[in-house]
Amino acid sequence: MILKKLGIDIVHGCQLRCVGCPNSLLRPKIKYCDPEVFERMLKNINVKVKILRLYNFGEPMLHPQLDEIVKIIGKSSVNPEQVDITTNGQYWNGPLFEKVFKQKIVTHLYISCDGDGTKREYERLRPPSTWETFLSFIESMKTMRDRLCPKMHLGTRTITDNKKRWKKILLPVGYSPEFRKWTTRINTSRTPWEKRRIPSGLCKYVKSHELMYVDYDGTVVPCCVHPNANISDGFVLYSNNGNLLKEKAGNIIKRRKTTLFYKHLKSMRRTLDVCGKCTKT
């Protein structure tokens, strides 16, 4: 049994309110995964993990014990092929980040930067970010990477219609940009759902048993599109998809197809409060 991607939110919540992110309207209180809790979760991973990413919806660089979290990965038996962090690039803690980089455990660092590559559009889409903080962050991270762990991959993930401008900004600094199309999600500040066709049945996030997404407290959530996808008005709380603190990852994967949430999503998706409005297929 293999997990191609295991996402654990070591920070629940974020300091930004980006257009297109559920946090922009849900506004969750920021909570941190205790290192002891994180270690207990890793002990329950009894399957092979290709990519371990330390985020889903939260901002991992805010974690005050990020170095301890990373150290636990190095000591665990999980041994993922790749360890990812994606950050919004708006928080800097040099002494803490140095401790993380020196361990040479994080293999890939990505920075989210949307818009057309201008200050005005970047700050509009990612409030309350500042363009100057972003530029300083990518330069500082590159310098620290070169000095402490030169093999770490530096990249960006950008939703844009202007790849050319971003490449001029990012390539000279040493980042490999990845470009994506805009996808509108519910509970965000941009939700024209009445103009989009809502599919029925299972989406790829739920039906794929090679993906697992976990909140800061061990709760297994259905997908990486919305943190409350298992909640529906007028119904019970469906998913109990399990908790990685209480049971083995392999057991959670095997049980997925028998959960009430899975069955309802398969047969009556459009009645569900979150999944019934999501355009993901």
PDB file of C-alpha atoms in Angstrom, residues 111-270:
ATOM      1  CA  ILE A 111       6.383  29.830  -2.434  1.00  0.00           C
ATOM      2  CA  SER A 112       2.859  30.790  -3.487  1.00  0.00           C
ATOM      3  CA  CYS A 113       2.753  33.987  -5.543  1.00  0.00           C
ATOM      4  CA  ASP A 114      -0.324  34.744  -7.622  1.00  0.00           C
ATOM      5  CA  GLY A 115      -1.248  37.556  -9.962  1.00  0.00           C
ATOM      6  CA  ASP A 116       0.347  39.037 -13.053  1.00  0.00           C
ATOM      7  CA  GLY A 117       3.746  39.688 -11.511  1.00  0.00           C
ATOM      8  CA  THR A 118       2.968  43.242 -10.414  1.00  0.00           C
ATOM      9  CA  LYS A 119       2.810  44.702  -6.918  1.00  0.00           C
ATOM     10  CA  ARG A 120      -0.772  45.858  -7.337  1.00  0.00           C
ATOM     11  CA  GLU A 121      -2.216  42.510  -8.442  1.00  0.00           C
ATOM     12  CA  TYR A 122      -0.138  40.422  -6.035  1.00  0.00           C
ATOM     13  CA  GLU A 123      -1.291  42.451  -3.044  1.00  0.00           C
ATOM     14  CA  ARG A 124      -4.907  42.475  -4.264  1.00  0.00           C
ATOM     15  CA  LEU A 125      -5.049  38.680  -4.482  1.00  0.00           C
ATOM     16  CA  ARG A 126      -3.116  37.895  -1.290  1.00  0.00           C
ATOM     17  CA  PRO A 127      -4.123  40.438   1.393  1.00  0.00           C
ATOM     18  CA  PRO A 128      -2.576  41.622   3.649  1.00  0.00           C
ATOM     19  CA  SER A 129       0.655  40.629   1.852  1.00  0.00           C
ATOM     20  CA  THR A 130       3.182  43.184   0.661  1.00  0.00           C
ATOM     21  CA  TRP A 131       5.169  42.872  -2.539  1.00  0.00           C
ATOM     22  CA  GLU A 132       8.322  44.083  -0.824  1.00  0.00           C
ATOM     23  CA  THR A 133       8.107  41.341   1.827  1.00  0.00           C
ATOM     24  CA  PHE A 134       7.707  38.722  -0.899  1.00  0.00           C
ATOM     25  CA  LEU A 135      10.757  39.928  -2.842  1.00  0.00           C
ATOM     26  CA  SER A 136      12.849  40.045   0.329  1.00  0.00           C
ATOM     27  CA  PHE A 137      11.667  36.548   1.297  1.00  0.00           C
ATOM     28  CA  ILE A 138      12.640  34.855  -1.960  1.00  0.00           C
ATOM     29  CA  GLU A 139      16.082  36.472  -1.890  1.00  0.00           C
ATOM     30  CA  SER A 140      16.699  35.553   1.759  1.00  0.00           C
ATOM     31  CA  MET A 141      15.532  31.971   1.279  1.00  0.00           C
ATOM     32  CA  LYS A 142      17.777  31.526  -1.741  1.00  0.00           C
ATOM     33  CA  THR A 143      20.796  32.818   0.204  1.00  0.00           C
ATOM     34  CA  MET A 144      20.054  30.542   3.163  1.00  0.00           C
ATOM     35  CA  ARG A 145      19.459  27.528   0.895  1.00  0.00           C
ATOM     36  CA  ASP A 146      22.756  28.026  -0.927  1.00  0.00           C
ATOM     37  CA  ARG A 147      24.645  28.274   2.347  1.00  0.00           C
ATOM     38  CA  LEU A 148      23.025  25.457   4.352  1.00  0.00           C
ATOM     39  CA  CYS A 149      21.376  22.906   2.026  1.00  0.00           C
ATOM     40  CA  PRO A 150      22.214  23.517  -1.647  1.00  0.00           C
ATOM     41  CA  LYS A 151      20.382  20.398  -2.832  1.00  0.00           C
ATOM     42  CA  MET A 152      16.978  21.705  -1.698  1.00  0.00           C
ATOM     43  CA  HIS A 153      14.678  22.460  -4.636  1.00  0.00           C
ATOM     44  CA  LEU A 154      13.325  26.031  -4.717  1.00  0.00           C
ATOM     45  CA  GLY A 155      10.108  26.609  -6.622  1.00  0.00           C
ATOM     46  CA  THR A 156       7.007  28.749  -6.811  1.00  0.00           C
ATOM     47  CA  ARG A 157       3.364  27.905  -7.441  1.00  0.00           C
ATOM     48  CA  THR A 158       1.571  30.640  -9.283  1.00  0.00           C
ATOM     49  CA  ILE A 159      -1.939  31.199 -10.612  1.00  0.00           C
ATOM     50  CA  THR A 160      -1.432  33.682 -13.436  1.00  0.00           C
ATOM     51  CA  ASP A 161      -2.118  34.730 -16.994  1.00  0.00           C
ATOM     52  CA  ASN A 162       1.333  36.293 -17.335  1.00  0.00           C
ATOM     53  CA  LYS A 163       3.999  33.596 -17.160  1.00  0.00           C
ATOM     54  CA  LYS A 164       6.542  35.748 -18.991  1.00  0.00           C
ATOM     55  CA  ARG A 165       6.631  38.474 -16.339  1.00  0.00           C
ATOM     56  CA  TRP A 166       6.922  35.976 -13.495  1.00  0.00           C
ATOM     57  CA  LYS A 167       9.767  34.153 -15.210  1.00  0.00           C
ATOM     58  CA  LYS A 168      11.690  37.418 -15.462  1.00  0.00           C
ATOM     59  CA  ILE A 169      11.296  37.878 -11.711  1.00  0.00           C
ATOM     60  CA  LEU A 170      11.863  34.303 -10.515  1.00  0.00           C
ATOM     61  CA  LEU A 171      14.375  32.615 -12.817  1.00  0.00           C
ATOM     62  CA  PRO A 172      17.247  35.055 -12.143  1.00  0.00           C
ATOM     63  CA  VAL A 173      16.779  34.502  -8.382  1.00  0.00           C
ATOM     64  CA  GLY A 174      17.041  30.726  -8.803  1.00  0.00           C
ATOM     65  CA  TYR A 175      13.418  29.567  -8.505  1.00  0.00           C
ATOM     66  CA  SER A 176      11.653  27.078 -10.769  1.00  0.00           C
ATOM     67  CA  PRO A 177       8.113  28.406 -11.329  1.00  0.00           C
ATOM     68  CA  GLU A 178       5.051  26.188 -11.673  1.00  0.00           C
ATOM     69  CA  PHE A 179       1.991  27.768 -13.262  1.00  0.00           C
ATOM     70  CA  ARG A 180      -1.632  26.841 -12.671  1.00  0.00           C
ATOM     71  CA  LYS A 181      -5.042  27.892 -13.915  1.00  0.00           C
ATOM     72  CA  TRP A 182      -7.513  29.672 -11.693  1.00  0.00           C
ATOM     73  CA  THR A 183      -9.951  27.381  -9.853  1.00  0.00           C
ATOM     74  CA  THR A 184     -12.778  28.903  -7.841  1.00  0.00           C
ATOM     75  CA  ARG A 185     -13.569  27.278  -4.507  1.00  0.00           C
ATOM     76  CA  ILE A 186     -16.468  27.705  -2.120  1.00  0.00           C
ATOM     77  CA  ASN A 187     -16.180  29.799   1.031  1.00  0.00           C
ATOM     78  CA  THR A 188     -13.804  32.133  -0.740  1.00  0.00           C
ATOM     79  CA  SER A 189     -14.086  35.745  -1.786  1.00  0.00           C
ATOM     80  CA  ARG A 190     -14.681  34.726  -5.396  1.00  0.00           C
ATOM     81  CA  THR A 191     -17.416  32.137  -5.888  1.00  0.00           C
ATOM     82  CA  PRO A 192     -19.460  32.408  -9.134  1.00  0.00           C
ATOM     83  CA  TRP A 193     -20.936  28.945  -8.689  1.00  0.00           C
ATOM     84  CA  GLU A 194     -24.135  29.720 -10.543  1.00  0.00           C
ATOM     85  CA  LYS A 195     -22.043  29.938 -13.719  1.00  0.00           C
ATOM     86  CA  ARG A 196     -20.304  26.589 -13.261  1.00  0.00           C
ATOM     87  CA  ARG A 197     -21.542  23.062 -13.883  1.00  0.00           C
ATOM     88  CA  ILE A 198     -21.598  21.037 -10.664  1.00  0.00           C
ATOM     89  CA  PRO A 199     -20.629  17.403 -11.326  1.00  0.00           C
ATOM     90  CA  SER A 200     -22.130  14.429  -9.536  1.00  0.00           C
ATOM     91  CA  GLY A 201     -20.437  11.462  -7.909  1.00  0.00           C
ATOM     92  CA  LEU A 202     -16.959  11.073  -6.498  1.00  0.00           C
ATOM     93  CA  CYS A 203     -14.163  13.503  -7.229  1.00  0.00           C
ATOM     94  CA  LYS A 204     -10.540  12.475  -7.718  1.00  0.00           C
ATOM     95  CA  TYR A 205      -9.534  13.654  -4.238  1.00  0.00           C
ATOM     96  CA  VAL A 206     -11.937  11.364  -2.429  1.00  0.00           C
ATOM     97  CA  LYS A 207     -11.836   8.324  -4.673  1.00  0.00           C
ATOM     98  CA  SER A 208      -8.055   8.201  -4.828  1.00  0.00           C
ATOM     99  CA  HIS A 209      -6.815   6.059  -1.970  1.00  0.00           C
ATOM    100  CA  GLU A 210      -3.241   7.142  -2.638  1.00  0.00           C
ATOM    101  CA  LEU A 211      -3.895  10.606  -1.156  1.00  0.00           C
ATOM    102  CA  MET A 212      -4.425  11.525   2.493  1.00  0.00           C
ATOM    103  CA  TYR A 213      -4.914  14.904   4.116  1.00  0.00           C
ATOM    104  CA  VAL A 214      -4.679  15.378   7.872  1.00  0.00           C
ATOM    105  CA  ASP A 215      -5.473  18.338  10.133  1.00  0.00           C
ATOM    106  CA  TYR A 216      -3.240  19.546  12.984  1.00  0.00           C
ATOM    107  CA  ASP A 217      -5.063  17.344  15.527  1.00  0.00           C
ATOM    108  CA  GLY A 218      -4.856  14.118  13.504  1.00  0.00           C
ATOM    109  CA  THR A 219      -8.317  14.372  11.922  1.00  0.00           C
ATOM    110  CA  VAL A 220      -8.281  12.961   8.407  1.00  0.00           C
ATOM    111  CA  VAL A 221     -10.122  15.362   6.079  1.00  0.00           C
ATOM    112  CA  PRO A 222     -11.556  14.329   2.697  1.00  0.00           C
ATOM    113  CA  CYS A 223      -9.507  16.528   0.383  1.00  0.00           C
ATOM    114  CA  CYS A 224      -7.111  19.431  -0.054  1.00  0.00           C
ATOM    115  CA  VAL A 225      -9.738  21.687  -1.654  1.00  0.00           C
ATOM    116  CA  HIS A 226     -11.831  22.511   1.404  1.00  0.00           C
ATOM    117  CA  PRO A 227     -11.208  21.743   5.091  1.00  0.00           C
ATOM    118  CA  ASN A 228     -14.893  21.218   5.876  1.00  0.00           C
ATOM    119  CA  ALA A 229     -15.870  19.124   2.877  1.00  0.00           C
ATOM    120  CA  ASN A 230     -17.414  16.500   5.143  1.00  0.00           C
ATOM    121  CA  ILE A 231     -19.957  18.878   6.712  1.00  0.00           C
ATOM    122  CA  SER A 232     -23.473  19.295   5.322  1.00  0.00           C
ATOM    123  CA  ASP A 233     -26.406  21.272   6.671  1.00  0.00           C
ATOM    124  CA  GLY A 234     -29.366  19.023   7.365  1.00  0.00           C
ATOM    125  CA  PHE A 235     -27.204  15.931   7.661  1.00  0.00           C
ATOM    126  CA  VAL A 236     -24.972  14.478  10.307  1.00  0.00           C
ATOM    127  CA  LEU A 237     -21.204  15.054  10.261  1.00  0.00           C
ATOM    128  CA  TYR A 238     -20.424  12.483   7.641  1.00  0.00           C
ATOM    129  CA  SER A 239     -16.934  11.757   7.249  1.00  0.00           C
ATOM    130  CA  ASN A 240     -15.499  10.401   9.963  1.00  0.00           C
ATOM    131  CA  ASN A 241     -12.536   9.614   7.789  1.00  0.00           C
ATOM    132  CA  GLY A 242     -10.594   8.656  10.903  1.00  0.00           C
ATOM    133  CA  ASN A 243      -7.871  10.114  13.070  1.00  0.00           C
ATOM    134  CA  LEU A 244      -4.189   9.389  12.550  1.00  0.00           C
ATOM    135  CA  LEU A 245      -3.575   9.660  16.292  1.00  0.00           C
ATOM    136  CA  LYS A 246      -5.902   6.757  16.993  1.00  0.00           C
ATOM    137  CA  GLU A 247      -5.432   4.314  14.132  1.00  0.00           C
ATOM    138  CA  LYS A 248      -3.038   3.180  11.453  1.00  0.00           C
ATOM    139  CA  ALA A 249      -2.989   4.884   8.081  1.00  0.00           C
ATOM    140  CA  GLY A 250      -3.519   1.560   6.328  1.00  0.00           C
ATOM    141  CA  ASN A 251      -6.749   0.920   8.233  1.00  0.00           C
ATOM    142  CA  ILE A 252      -8.070   4.395   7.402  1.00  0.00           C
ATOM    143  CA  ILE A 253      -7.363   3.856   3.709  1.00  0.00           C
ATOM    144  CA  LYS A 254      -9.095   0.463   3.669  1.00  0.00           C
ATOM    145  CA  ARG A 255     -12.172   1.842   5.460  1.00  0.00           C
ATOM    146  CA  ARG A 256     -12.699   4.849   3.201  1.00  0.00           C
ATOM    147  CA  LYS A 257     -15.119   3.174   0.814  1.00  0.00           C
ATOM    148  CA  THR A 258     -17.391   2.125   3.665  1.00  0.00           C
ATOM    149  CA  THR A 259     -17.791   5.542   5.307  1.00  0.00           C
ATOM    150  CA  LEU A 260     -21.160   7.238   5.216  1.00  0.00           C
ATOM    151  CA  PHE A 261     -19.596  10.322   3.671  1.00  0.00           C
ATOM    152  CA  TYR A 262     -18.142   8.311   0.782  1.00  0.00           C
ATOM    153  CA  LYS A 263     -21.483   6.636   0.108  1.00  0.00           C
ATOM    154  CA  HIS A 264     -23.420   9.906   0.166  1.00  0.00           C
ATOM    155  CA  LEU A 265     -20.892  11.657  -2.048  1.00  0.00           C
ATOM    156  CA  LYS A 266     -21.122   8.830  -4.561  1.00  0.00           C
ATOM    157  CA  SER A 267     -24.923   8.744  -4.747  1.00  0.00           C
ATOM    158  CA  MET A 268     -26.177  12.183  -3.690  1.00  0.00           C
ATOM    159  CA  ARG A 269     -23.309  14.641  -3.947  1.00  0.00           C
ATOM    160  CA  ARG A 270     -25.467  17.617  -4.893  1.00  0.00           C
TER     161      ARG A 270
END
